[in-house]
Coordinates of C-alpha atoms in Angstrom, one line a residue:
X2 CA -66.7 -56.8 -19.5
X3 CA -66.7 -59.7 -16.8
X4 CA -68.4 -61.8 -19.5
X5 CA -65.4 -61.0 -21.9
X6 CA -62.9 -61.9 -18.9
X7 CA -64.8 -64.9 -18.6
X8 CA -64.2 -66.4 -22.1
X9 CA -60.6 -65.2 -22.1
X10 CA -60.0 -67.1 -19.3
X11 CA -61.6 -70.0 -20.6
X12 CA -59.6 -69.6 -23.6
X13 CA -56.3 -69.3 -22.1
X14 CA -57.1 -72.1 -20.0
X15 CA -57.7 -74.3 -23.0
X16 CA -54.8 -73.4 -24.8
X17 CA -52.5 -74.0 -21.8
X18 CA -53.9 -77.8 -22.1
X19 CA -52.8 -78.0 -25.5
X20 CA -49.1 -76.5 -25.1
X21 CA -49.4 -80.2 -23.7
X22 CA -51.6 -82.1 -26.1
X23 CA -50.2 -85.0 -28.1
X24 CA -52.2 -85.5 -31.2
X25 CA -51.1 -89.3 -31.1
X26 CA -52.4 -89.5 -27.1
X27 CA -55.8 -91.5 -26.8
X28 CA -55.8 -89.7 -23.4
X29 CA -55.4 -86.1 -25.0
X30 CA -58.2 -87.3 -27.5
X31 CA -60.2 -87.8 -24.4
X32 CA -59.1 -84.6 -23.0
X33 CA -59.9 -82.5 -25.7
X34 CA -63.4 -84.1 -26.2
X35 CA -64.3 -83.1 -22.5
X36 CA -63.4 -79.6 -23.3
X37 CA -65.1 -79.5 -26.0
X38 CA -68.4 -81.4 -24.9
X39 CA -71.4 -79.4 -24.2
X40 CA -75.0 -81.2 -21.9
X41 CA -75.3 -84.4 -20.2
X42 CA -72.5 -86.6 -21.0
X43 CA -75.9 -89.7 -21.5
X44 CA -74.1 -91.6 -24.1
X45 CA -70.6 -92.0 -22.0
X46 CA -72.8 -92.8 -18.9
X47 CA -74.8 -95.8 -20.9
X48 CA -71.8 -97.3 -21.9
X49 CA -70.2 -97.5 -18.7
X50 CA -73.8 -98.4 -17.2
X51 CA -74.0 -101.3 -19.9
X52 CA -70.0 -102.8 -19.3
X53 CA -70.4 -103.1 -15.7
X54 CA -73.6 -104.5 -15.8
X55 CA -72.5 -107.5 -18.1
X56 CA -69.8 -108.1 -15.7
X57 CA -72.1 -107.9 -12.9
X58 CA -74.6 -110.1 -14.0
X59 CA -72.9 -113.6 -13.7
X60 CA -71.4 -112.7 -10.0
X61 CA -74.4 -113.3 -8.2
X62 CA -77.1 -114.9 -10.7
X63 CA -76.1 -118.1 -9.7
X64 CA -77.1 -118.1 -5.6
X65 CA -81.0 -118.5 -6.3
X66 CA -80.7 -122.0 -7.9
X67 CA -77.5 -123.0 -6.4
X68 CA -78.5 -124.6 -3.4
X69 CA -80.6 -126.4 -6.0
X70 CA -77.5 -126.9 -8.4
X71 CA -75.7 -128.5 -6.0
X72 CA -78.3 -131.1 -4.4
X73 CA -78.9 -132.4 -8.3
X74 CA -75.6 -132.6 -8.6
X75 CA -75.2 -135.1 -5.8
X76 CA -72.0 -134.0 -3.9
X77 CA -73.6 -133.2 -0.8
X78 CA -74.4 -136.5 1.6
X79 CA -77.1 -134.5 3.8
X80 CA -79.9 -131.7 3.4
X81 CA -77.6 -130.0 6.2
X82 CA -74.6 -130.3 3.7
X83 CA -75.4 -128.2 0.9
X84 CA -74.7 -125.0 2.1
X85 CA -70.9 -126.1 2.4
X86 CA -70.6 -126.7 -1.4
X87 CA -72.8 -123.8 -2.2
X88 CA -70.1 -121.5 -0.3
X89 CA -67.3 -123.1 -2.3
X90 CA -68.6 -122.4 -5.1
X91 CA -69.2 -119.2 -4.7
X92 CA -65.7 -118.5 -3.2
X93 CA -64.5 -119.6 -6.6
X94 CA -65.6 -116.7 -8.3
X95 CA -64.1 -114.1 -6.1
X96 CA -60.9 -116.9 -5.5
X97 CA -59.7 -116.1 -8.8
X98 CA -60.4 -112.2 -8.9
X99 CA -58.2 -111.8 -5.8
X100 CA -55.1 -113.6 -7.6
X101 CA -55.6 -111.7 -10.7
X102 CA -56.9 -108.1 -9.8
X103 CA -53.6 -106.7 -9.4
X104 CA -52.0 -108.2 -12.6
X105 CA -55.2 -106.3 -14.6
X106 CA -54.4 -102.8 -13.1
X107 CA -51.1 -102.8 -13.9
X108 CA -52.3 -104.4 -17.2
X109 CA -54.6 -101.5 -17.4
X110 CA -51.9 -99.1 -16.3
X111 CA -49.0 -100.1 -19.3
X112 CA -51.7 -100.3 -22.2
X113 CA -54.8 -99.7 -21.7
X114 CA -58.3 -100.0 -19.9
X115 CA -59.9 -100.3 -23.0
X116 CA -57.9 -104.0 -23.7
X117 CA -59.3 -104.9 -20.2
X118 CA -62.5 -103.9 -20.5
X119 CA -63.0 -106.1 -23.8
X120 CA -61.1 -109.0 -22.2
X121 CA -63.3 -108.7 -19.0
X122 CA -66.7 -109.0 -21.5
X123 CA -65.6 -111.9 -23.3
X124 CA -64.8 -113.8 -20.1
X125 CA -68.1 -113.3 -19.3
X126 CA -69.7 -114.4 -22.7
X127 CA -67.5 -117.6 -22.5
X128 CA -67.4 -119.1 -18.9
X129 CA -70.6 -117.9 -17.6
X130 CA -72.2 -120.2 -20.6
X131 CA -69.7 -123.2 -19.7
X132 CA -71.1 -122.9 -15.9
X133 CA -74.2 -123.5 -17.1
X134 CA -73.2 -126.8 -18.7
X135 CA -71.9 -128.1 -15.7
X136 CA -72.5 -131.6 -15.2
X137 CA -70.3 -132.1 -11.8
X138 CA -69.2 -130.2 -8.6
X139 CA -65.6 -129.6 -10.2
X140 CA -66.8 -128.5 -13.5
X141 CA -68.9 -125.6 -11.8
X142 CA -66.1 -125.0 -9.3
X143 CA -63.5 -124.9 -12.3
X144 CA -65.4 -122.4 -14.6
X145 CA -66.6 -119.9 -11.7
X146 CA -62.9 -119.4 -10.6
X147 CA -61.7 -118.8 -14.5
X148 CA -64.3 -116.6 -14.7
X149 CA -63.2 -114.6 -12.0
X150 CA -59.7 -114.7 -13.4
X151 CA -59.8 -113.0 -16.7
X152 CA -63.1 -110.8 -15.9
X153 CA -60.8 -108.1 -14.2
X154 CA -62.3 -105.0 -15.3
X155 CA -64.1 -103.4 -12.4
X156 CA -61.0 -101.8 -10.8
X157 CA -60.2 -100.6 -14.3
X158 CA -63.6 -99.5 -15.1
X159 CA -63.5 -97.5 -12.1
X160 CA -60.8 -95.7 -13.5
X161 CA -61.9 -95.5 -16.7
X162 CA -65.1 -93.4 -15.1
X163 CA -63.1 -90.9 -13.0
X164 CA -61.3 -90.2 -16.7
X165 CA -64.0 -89.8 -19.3
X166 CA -66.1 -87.2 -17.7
X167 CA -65.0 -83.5 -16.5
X168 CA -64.8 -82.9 -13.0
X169 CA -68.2 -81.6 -12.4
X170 CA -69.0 -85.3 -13.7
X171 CA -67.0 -87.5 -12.2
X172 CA -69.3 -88.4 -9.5
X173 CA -71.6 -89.2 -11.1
X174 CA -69.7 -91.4 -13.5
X175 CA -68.3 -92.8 -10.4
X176 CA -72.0 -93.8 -9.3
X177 CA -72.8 -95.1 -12.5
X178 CA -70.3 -98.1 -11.9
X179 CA -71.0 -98.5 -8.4
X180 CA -74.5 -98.1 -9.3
X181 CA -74.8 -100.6 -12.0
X182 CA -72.5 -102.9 -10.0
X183 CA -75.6 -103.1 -7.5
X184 CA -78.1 -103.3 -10.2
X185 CA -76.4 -105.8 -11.6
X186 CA -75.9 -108.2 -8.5
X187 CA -80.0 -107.8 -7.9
X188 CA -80.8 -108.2 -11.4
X189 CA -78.6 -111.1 -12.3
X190 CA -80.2 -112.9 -9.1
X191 CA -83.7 -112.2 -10.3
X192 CA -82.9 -113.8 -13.9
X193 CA -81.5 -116.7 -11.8
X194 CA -84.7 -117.0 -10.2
X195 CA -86.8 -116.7 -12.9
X196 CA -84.9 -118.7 -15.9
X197 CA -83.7 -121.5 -13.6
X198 CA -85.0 -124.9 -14.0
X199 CA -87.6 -123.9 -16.6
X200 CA -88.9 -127.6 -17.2
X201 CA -90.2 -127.2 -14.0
X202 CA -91.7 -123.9 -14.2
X203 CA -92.9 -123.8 -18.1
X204 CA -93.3 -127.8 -18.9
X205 CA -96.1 -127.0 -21.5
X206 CA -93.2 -125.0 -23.1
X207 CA -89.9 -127.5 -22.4
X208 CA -89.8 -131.0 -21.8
X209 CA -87.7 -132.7 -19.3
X210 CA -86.0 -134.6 -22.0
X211 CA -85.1 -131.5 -24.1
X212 CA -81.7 -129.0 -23.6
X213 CA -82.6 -127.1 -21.1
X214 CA -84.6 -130.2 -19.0
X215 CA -81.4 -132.0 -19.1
X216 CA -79.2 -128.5 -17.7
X217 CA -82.1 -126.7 -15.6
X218 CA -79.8 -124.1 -15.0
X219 CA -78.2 -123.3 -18.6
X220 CA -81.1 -121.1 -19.7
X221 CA -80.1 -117.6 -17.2
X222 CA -76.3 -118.3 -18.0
X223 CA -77.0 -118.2 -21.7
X224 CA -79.3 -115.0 -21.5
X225 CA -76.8 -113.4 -19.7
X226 CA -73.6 -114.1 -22.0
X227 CA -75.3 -113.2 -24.6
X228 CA -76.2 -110.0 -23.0
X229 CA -72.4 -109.5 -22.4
X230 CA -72.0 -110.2 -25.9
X231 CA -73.9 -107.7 -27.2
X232 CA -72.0 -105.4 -24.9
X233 CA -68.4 -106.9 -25.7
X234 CA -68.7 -106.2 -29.2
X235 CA -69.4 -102.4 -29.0
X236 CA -66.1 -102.2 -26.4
X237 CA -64.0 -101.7 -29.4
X238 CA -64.8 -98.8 -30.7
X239 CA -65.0 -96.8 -27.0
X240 CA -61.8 -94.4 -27.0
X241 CA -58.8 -95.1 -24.8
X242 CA -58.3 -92.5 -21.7
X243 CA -54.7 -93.4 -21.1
X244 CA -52.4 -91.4 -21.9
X245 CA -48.9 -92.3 -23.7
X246 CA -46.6 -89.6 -24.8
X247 CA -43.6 -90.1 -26.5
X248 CA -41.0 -87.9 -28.1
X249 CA -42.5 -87.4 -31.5
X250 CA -46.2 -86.6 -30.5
X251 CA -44.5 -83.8 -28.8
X252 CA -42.8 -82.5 -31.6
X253 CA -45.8 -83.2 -33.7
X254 CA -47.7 -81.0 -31.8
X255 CA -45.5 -77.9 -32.4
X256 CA -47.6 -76.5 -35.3
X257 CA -50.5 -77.2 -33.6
X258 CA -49.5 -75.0 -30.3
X259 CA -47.7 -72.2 -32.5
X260 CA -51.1 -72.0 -34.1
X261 CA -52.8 -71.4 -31.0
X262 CA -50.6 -69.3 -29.6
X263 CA -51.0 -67.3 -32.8
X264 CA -54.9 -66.9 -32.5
X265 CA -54.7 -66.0 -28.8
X266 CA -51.7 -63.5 -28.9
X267 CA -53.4 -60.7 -27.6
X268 CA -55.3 -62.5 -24.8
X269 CA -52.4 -64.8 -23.6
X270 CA -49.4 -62.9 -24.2
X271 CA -48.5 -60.9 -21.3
X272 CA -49.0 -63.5 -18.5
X273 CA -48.3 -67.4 -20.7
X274 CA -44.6 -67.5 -19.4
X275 CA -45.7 -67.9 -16.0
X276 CA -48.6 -70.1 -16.4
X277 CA -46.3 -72.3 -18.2
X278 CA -44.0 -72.6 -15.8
X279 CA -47.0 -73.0 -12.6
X280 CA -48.7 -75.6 -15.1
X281 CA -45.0 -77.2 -15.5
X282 CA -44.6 -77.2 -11.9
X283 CA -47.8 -78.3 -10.7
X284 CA -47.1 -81.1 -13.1
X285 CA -43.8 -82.3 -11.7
X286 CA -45.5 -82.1 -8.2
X287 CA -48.5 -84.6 -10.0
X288 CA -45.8 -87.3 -10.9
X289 CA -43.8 -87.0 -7.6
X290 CA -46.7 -87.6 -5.8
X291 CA -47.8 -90.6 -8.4
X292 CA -44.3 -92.3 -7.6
X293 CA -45.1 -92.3 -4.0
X294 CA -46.2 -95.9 -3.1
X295 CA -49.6 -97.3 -3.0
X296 CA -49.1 -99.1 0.2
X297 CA -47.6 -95.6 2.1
X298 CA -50.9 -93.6 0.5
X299 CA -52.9 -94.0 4.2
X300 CA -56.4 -91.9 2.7
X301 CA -56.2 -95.3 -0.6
X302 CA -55.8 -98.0 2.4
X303 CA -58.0 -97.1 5.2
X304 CA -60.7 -96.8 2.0
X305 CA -59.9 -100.0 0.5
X306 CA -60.1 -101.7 4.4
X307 CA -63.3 -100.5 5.1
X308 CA -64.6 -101.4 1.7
X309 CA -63.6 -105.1 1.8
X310 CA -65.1 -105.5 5.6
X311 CA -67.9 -104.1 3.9
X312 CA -67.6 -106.0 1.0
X313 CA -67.5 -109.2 2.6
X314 CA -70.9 -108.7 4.3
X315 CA -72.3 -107.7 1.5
X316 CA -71.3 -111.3 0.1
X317 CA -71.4 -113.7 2.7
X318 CA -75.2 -111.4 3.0
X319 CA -76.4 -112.4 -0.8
X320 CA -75.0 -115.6 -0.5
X321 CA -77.3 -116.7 2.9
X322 CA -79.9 -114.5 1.5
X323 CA -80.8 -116.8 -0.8
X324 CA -79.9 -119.8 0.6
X325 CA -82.4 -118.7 3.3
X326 CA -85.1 -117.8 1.4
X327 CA -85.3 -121.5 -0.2
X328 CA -84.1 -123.4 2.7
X329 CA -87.5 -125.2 4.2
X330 CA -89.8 -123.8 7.1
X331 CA -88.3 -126.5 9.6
X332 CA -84.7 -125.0 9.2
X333 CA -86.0 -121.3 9.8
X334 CA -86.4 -120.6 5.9
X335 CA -88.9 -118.9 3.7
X336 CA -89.4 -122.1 1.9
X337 CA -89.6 -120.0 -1.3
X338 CA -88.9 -121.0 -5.1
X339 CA -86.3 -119.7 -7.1
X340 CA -88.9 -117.4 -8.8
X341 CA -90.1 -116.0 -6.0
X342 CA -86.4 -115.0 -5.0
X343 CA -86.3 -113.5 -8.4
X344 CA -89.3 -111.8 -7.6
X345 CA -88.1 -109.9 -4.1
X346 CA -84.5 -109.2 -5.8
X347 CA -86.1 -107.3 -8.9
X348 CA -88.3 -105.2 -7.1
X349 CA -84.9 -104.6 -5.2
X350 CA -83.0 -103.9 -8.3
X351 CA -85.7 -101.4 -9.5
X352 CA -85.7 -99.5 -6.3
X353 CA -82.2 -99.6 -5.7
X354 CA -81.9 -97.7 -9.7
X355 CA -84.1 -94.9 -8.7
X356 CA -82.7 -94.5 -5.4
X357 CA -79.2 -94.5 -6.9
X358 CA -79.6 -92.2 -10.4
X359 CA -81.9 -89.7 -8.6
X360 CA -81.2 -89.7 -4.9
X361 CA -77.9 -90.9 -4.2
X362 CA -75.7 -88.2 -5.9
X363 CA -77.8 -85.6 -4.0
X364 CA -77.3 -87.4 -0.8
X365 CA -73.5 -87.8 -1.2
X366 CA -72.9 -84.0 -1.7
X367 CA -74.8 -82.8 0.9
X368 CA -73.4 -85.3 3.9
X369 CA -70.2 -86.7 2.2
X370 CA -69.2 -90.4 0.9
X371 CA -67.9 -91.2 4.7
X372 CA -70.9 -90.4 6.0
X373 CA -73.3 -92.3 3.8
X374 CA -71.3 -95.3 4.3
X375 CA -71.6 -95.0 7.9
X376 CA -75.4 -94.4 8.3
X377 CA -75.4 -97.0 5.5
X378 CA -73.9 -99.6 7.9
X379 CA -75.8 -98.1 10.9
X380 CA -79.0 -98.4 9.7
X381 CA -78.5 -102.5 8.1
X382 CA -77.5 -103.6 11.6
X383 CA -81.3 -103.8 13.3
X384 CA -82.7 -104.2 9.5
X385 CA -81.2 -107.8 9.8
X386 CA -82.0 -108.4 13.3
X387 CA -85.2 -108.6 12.0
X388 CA -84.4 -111.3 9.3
X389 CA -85.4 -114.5 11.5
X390 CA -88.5 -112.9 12.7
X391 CA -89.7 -112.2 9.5
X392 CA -89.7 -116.1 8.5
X393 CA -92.0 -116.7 11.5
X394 CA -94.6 -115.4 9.6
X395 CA -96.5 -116.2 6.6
X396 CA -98.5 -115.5 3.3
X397 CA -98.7 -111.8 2.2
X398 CA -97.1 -110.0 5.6
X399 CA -94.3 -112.3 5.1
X400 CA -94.2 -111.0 1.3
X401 CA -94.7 -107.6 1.8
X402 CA -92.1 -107.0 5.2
X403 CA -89.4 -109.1 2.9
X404 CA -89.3 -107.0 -0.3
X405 CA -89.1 -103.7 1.8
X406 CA -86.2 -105.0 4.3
X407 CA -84.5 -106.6 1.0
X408 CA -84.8 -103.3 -1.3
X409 CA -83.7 -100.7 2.3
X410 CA -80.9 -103.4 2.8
X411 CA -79.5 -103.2 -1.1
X412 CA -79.9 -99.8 -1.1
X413 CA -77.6 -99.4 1.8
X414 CA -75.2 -101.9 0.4
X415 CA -74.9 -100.1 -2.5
X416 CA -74.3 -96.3 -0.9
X417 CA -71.4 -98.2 1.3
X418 CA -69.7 -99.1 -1.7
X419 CA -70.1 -95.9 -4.0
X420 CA -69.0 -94.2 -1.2
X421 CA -65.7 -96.0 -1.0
X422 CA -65.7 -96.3 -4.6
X423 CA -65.3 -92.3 -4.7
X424 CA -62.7 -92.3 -1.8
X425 CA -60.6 -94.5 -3.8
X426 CA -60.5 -92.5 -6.8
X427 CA -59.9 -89.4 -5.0
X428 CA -57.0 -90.7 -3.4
X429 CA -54.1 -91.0 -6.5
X430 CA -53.9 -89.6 -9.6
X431 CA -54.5 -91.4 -12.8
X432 CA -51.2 -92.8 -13.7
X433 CA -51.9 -95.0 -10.8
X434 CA -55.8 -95.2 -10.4
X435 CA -55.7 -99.0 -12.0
X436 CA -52.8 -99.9 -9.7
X437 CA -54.9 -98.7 -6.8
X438 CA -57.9 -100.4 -8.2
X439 CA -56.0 -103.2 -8.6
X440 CA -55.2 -103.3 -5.2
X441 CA -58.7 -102.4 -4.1
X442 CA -60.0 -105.5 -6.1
X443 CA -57.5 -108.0 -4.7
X444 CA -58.6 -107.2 -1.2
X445 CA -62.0 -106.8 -2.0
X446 CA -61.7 -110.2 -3.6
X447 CA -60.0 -111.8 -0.9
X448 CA -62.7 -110.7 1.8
X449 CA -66.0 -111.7 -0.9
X450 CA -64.0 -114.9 -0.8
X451 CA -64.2 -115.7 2.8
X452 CA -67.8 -114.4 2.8
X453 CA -69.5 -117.4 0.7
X454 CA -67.3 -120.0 2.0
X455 CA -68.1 -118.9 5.2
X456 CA -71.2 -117.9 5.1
X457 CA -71.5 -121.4 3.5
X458 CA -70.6 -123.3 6.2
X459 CA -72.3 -121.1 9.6
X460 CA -76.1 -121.6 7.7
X461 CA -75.1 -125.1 7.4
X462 CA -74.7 -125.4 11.0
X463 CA -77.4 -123.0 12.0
X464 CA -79.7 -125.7 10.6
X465 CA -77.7 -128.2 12.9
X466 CA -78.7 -126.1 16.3
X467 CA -82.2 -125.1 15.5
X468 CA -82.8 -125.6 19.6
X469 CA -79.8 -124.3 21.0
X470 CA -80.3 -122.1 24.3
X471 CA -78.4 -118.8 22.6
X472 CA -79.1 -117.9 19.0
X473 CA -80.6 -120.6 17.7
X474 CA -80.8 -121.5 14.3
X475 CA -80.7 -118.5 11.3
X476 CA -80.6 -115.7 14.3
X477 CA -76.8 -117.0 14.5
X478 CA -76.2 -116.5 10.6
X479 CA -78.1 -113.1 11.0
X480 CA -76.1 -112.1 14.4
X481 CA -72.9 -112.8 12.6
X482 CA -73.6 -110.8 9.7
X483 CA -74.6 -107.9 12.4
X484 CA -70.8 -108.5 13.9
X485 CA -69.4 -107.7 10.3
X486 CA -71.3 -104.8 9.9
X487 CA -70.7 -103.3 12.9
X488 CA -67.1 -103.5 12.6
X489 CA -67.0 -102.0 9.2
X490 CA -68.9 -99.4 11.0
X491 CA -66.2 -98.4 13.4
X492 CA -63.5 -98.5 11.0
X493 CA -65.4 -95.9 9.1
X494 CA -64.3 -93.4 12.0
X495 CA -61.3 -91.1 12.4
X496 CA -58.4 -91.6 12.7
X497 CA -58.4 -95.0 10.8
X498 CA -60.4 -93.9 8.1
X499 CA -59.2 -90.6 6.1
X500 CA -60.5 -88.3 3.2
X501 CA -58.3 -88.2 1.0
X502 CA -56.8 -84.1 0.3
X503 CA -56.7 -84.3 -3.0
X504 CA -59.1 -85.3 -5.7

């Protein structure tokens, strides 16, 4: 008997989603596939896995060889100046996101994530391949900040997760983008590292007169576009979640409910007056509370706050990271070659997968998203203290104590921003989740802006006060970076930050 209740229920709660369902709706496609879909949703996860990882890719694959990039490309006067230029150019990037990330949620919002998502991929395949070519400062400068202008998908893509799964799934959709995100700002490093300058590297295989000798850093750009090309392609065939209702899918859906009704009379007929009018209700209450502005929801702000602080370490972090690691002895660097900072970040971006596919989503139900983001930042604060200590050292300790502190400290970085990732979400409903991403990724933007630029410029005069009295040299960058944290740290505690109440 409680099995047969069991399936009744079931039943009556999947006809009382289609008195509502709009044959014409993408989103009630989408809604009706969930219900029906039985096992691991694999196939939805890879292709969400594969989108965000083509946009992640060109974000970061450029800060192995840029400090390189930008001494052959003879803008900076001094050894000492580089850095500067580096952090511009990296600013560019996240420049350009910040103007544009609000104008793709709303874009994202009115038609579509899917149109988003495909415009986001091409971006990639296009300007990542033009930065390659760069032949001067501006022409680098000019294509990182279009890039970051039309690739506006993450805060939609977000959204698009939280949509495509059921509920018992959405976290872990949620991880997959937050999870690939991180993969793919290791990973596109650690092709940076190991396709840049490949004259140099390979010169039994290319001459320093051919292509790729005369642009030394061409050959990651072009493996990742075409990546992302591989990936853009596929994008149009991947169903729409947003839903558009209009007055004659309504009435187009008449048979279809009568029908229903019909085939569950006798299970649904006593009690379907009332749950109409509860489902009705509980509806209304969903759109007053979508109309309620973004800016008064406290639970999306205080998220979106704490993730940008956070986010701007994690920048202004990968940024000196590798500016660090290449920098010489005599300014407190590792002195290493852009391979063997390709080398460090993908044994980081294979850790950080495992940790993230099998441990994280355990992790985040047993202590909460709040709390992983706080041990998170917690735990990076001494882990970077260490940082200018380790580059007193040499050979294979040096090796070894760098690949673990880099793989703990990307693992953090990446539970941080899942954590907020799922805060967002949970915090509006979905006629306004690429709004609120929006929003999320302008301020995001905004803060990763800062981080290079600044970032830039403090390891530039780091190297300038190697014998200062207090913090001297690359234990100021490292101190700095500390400060950051630990602020993002305190802002993760009540009553600035809030859970959101309702998913």
């Amino acid at each position: 008997m409680e099995g047969n209740n069991d399936k009744d229920e079931c039943r009556e709660g999947l006809l009382l989603k289609e008195y509502y369902y709009h044959p014409d709706c993408p989103g009630c496609k989408v809604e009706k596939y969930k219900n029906l879909q039985q096992g691991f949703p694999f196939r939805d996860l890879f292709r969400i896995w594969a989108i965000v990882i083509a946009s992640a890719l060109p974000i970061s694959s450029l800060f192995p060889f840029l400090y390189f990039m930008i001494r052959d490309l003879n803008v900076a006067k001094r050894e000492e100046d580089i850095g500067y230029y580096a952090g511009y150019v990296g600013s560019s990037y996240m420049l350009g996101r910040a103007l544009t990330s609000v104008l793709w949620g709303h874009v994202a919002d009115r038609y579509g994530r899917k149109p988003v998502i495909i415009i986001g991929t091409f971006t990639v395949v296009i300007f990542n391949a033009l930065f390659g070519l760069s032949v001067n400062f501006w022409m680098a400068l000019t294509t990182r900040f279009f890039l970051g202008c039309f690739n506006g998908l993450l805060g939609p893509i977000k959204a698009y997760a939280s949509e495509l799964f059921r509920e018992e799934y959405q976290a872990i959709g949620i991880s997959t983008v937050s999870t690939a995100w991180g993969i793919g700002l290791i990973i596109g490093p650690a092709l940076g590292g190991f396709l840049a300058q490949p004259a140099d590297k390979y010169p039994n295989i290319i001459s320093q007169n051919s292509f790729l000798g005369r642009f030394p850093y061409f050959l990651p750009c072009l493996c990742i576009s075409i990546f992302a090309l591989g990936v853009a392609i596929p994008c149009f065939w991947l169903p729409e979640t947003l839903h558009n209702h209009s007055g004659n899918n309504r009435s187009s859906s008449s048979n279809l409910i009568e029908g229903l009704e019909a085939a569950h009379s006798l299970s649904f007929e006593t009690d379907e007056p009332q749950k109409k009018e509860n489902y009705k209700a509980e509806d209304h209450q969903k759109q007053t509370h979508s109309k309620k502005s973004l800016l008064k929801n406290w639970p999306l702000m205080s998220s979106i706050i704490v993730y940008s602080v956070f986010s701007l370490h994690d920048m202004a972090y990968s940024e000196i990271f590798s500016l660090w690691a290449v920098s010489p002895k005599k300014f407190g660097g590792l002195s290493y070659s852009t391979q063997n900072v390709g080398e460090v970040l993908a044994f980081s971006g294979c850790g950080l997968m495992v940790f993230q596919m099998l441990l994280y989503p355990y992790v985040e139900n047993l202590i909460g998203p709040i709390m992983v983001s706080r041990i998170g930042g917690i735990i990076s604060i001494p882990l970077l203290a260490c940082y200018p200590f380790i580059a007193l050292l040499s050979g294979f300790t040096t090796w070894i104590l760098i690949n673990i502190a880099s793989l703990i400290k990307n693992v953090l970085c990446i539970s941080i921003v899942t954590g907020m990732f799922i805060l967002q979400n949970r915090a509006v409903d979905q006629d306004q989740r690429g709004a609120a991403n929006g929003i999320a990724m302008t301020a995001m933007s905004l803060f990763k802006a800062v981080g290079p630029a600044a970032g830039g410029a403090i390891f530039s005069w780091s190297e300038k006060r190697l014998n200062a009295p207090i913090l001297p040299g690359m234990q100021l960058v490292f101190f700095i970076l500390n400060l950051v944290e630990a602020i993002g740290v305190l802002l993760t505690f009540k009553p600035f930050l809030i859970a959101p109440s309702v998913a």
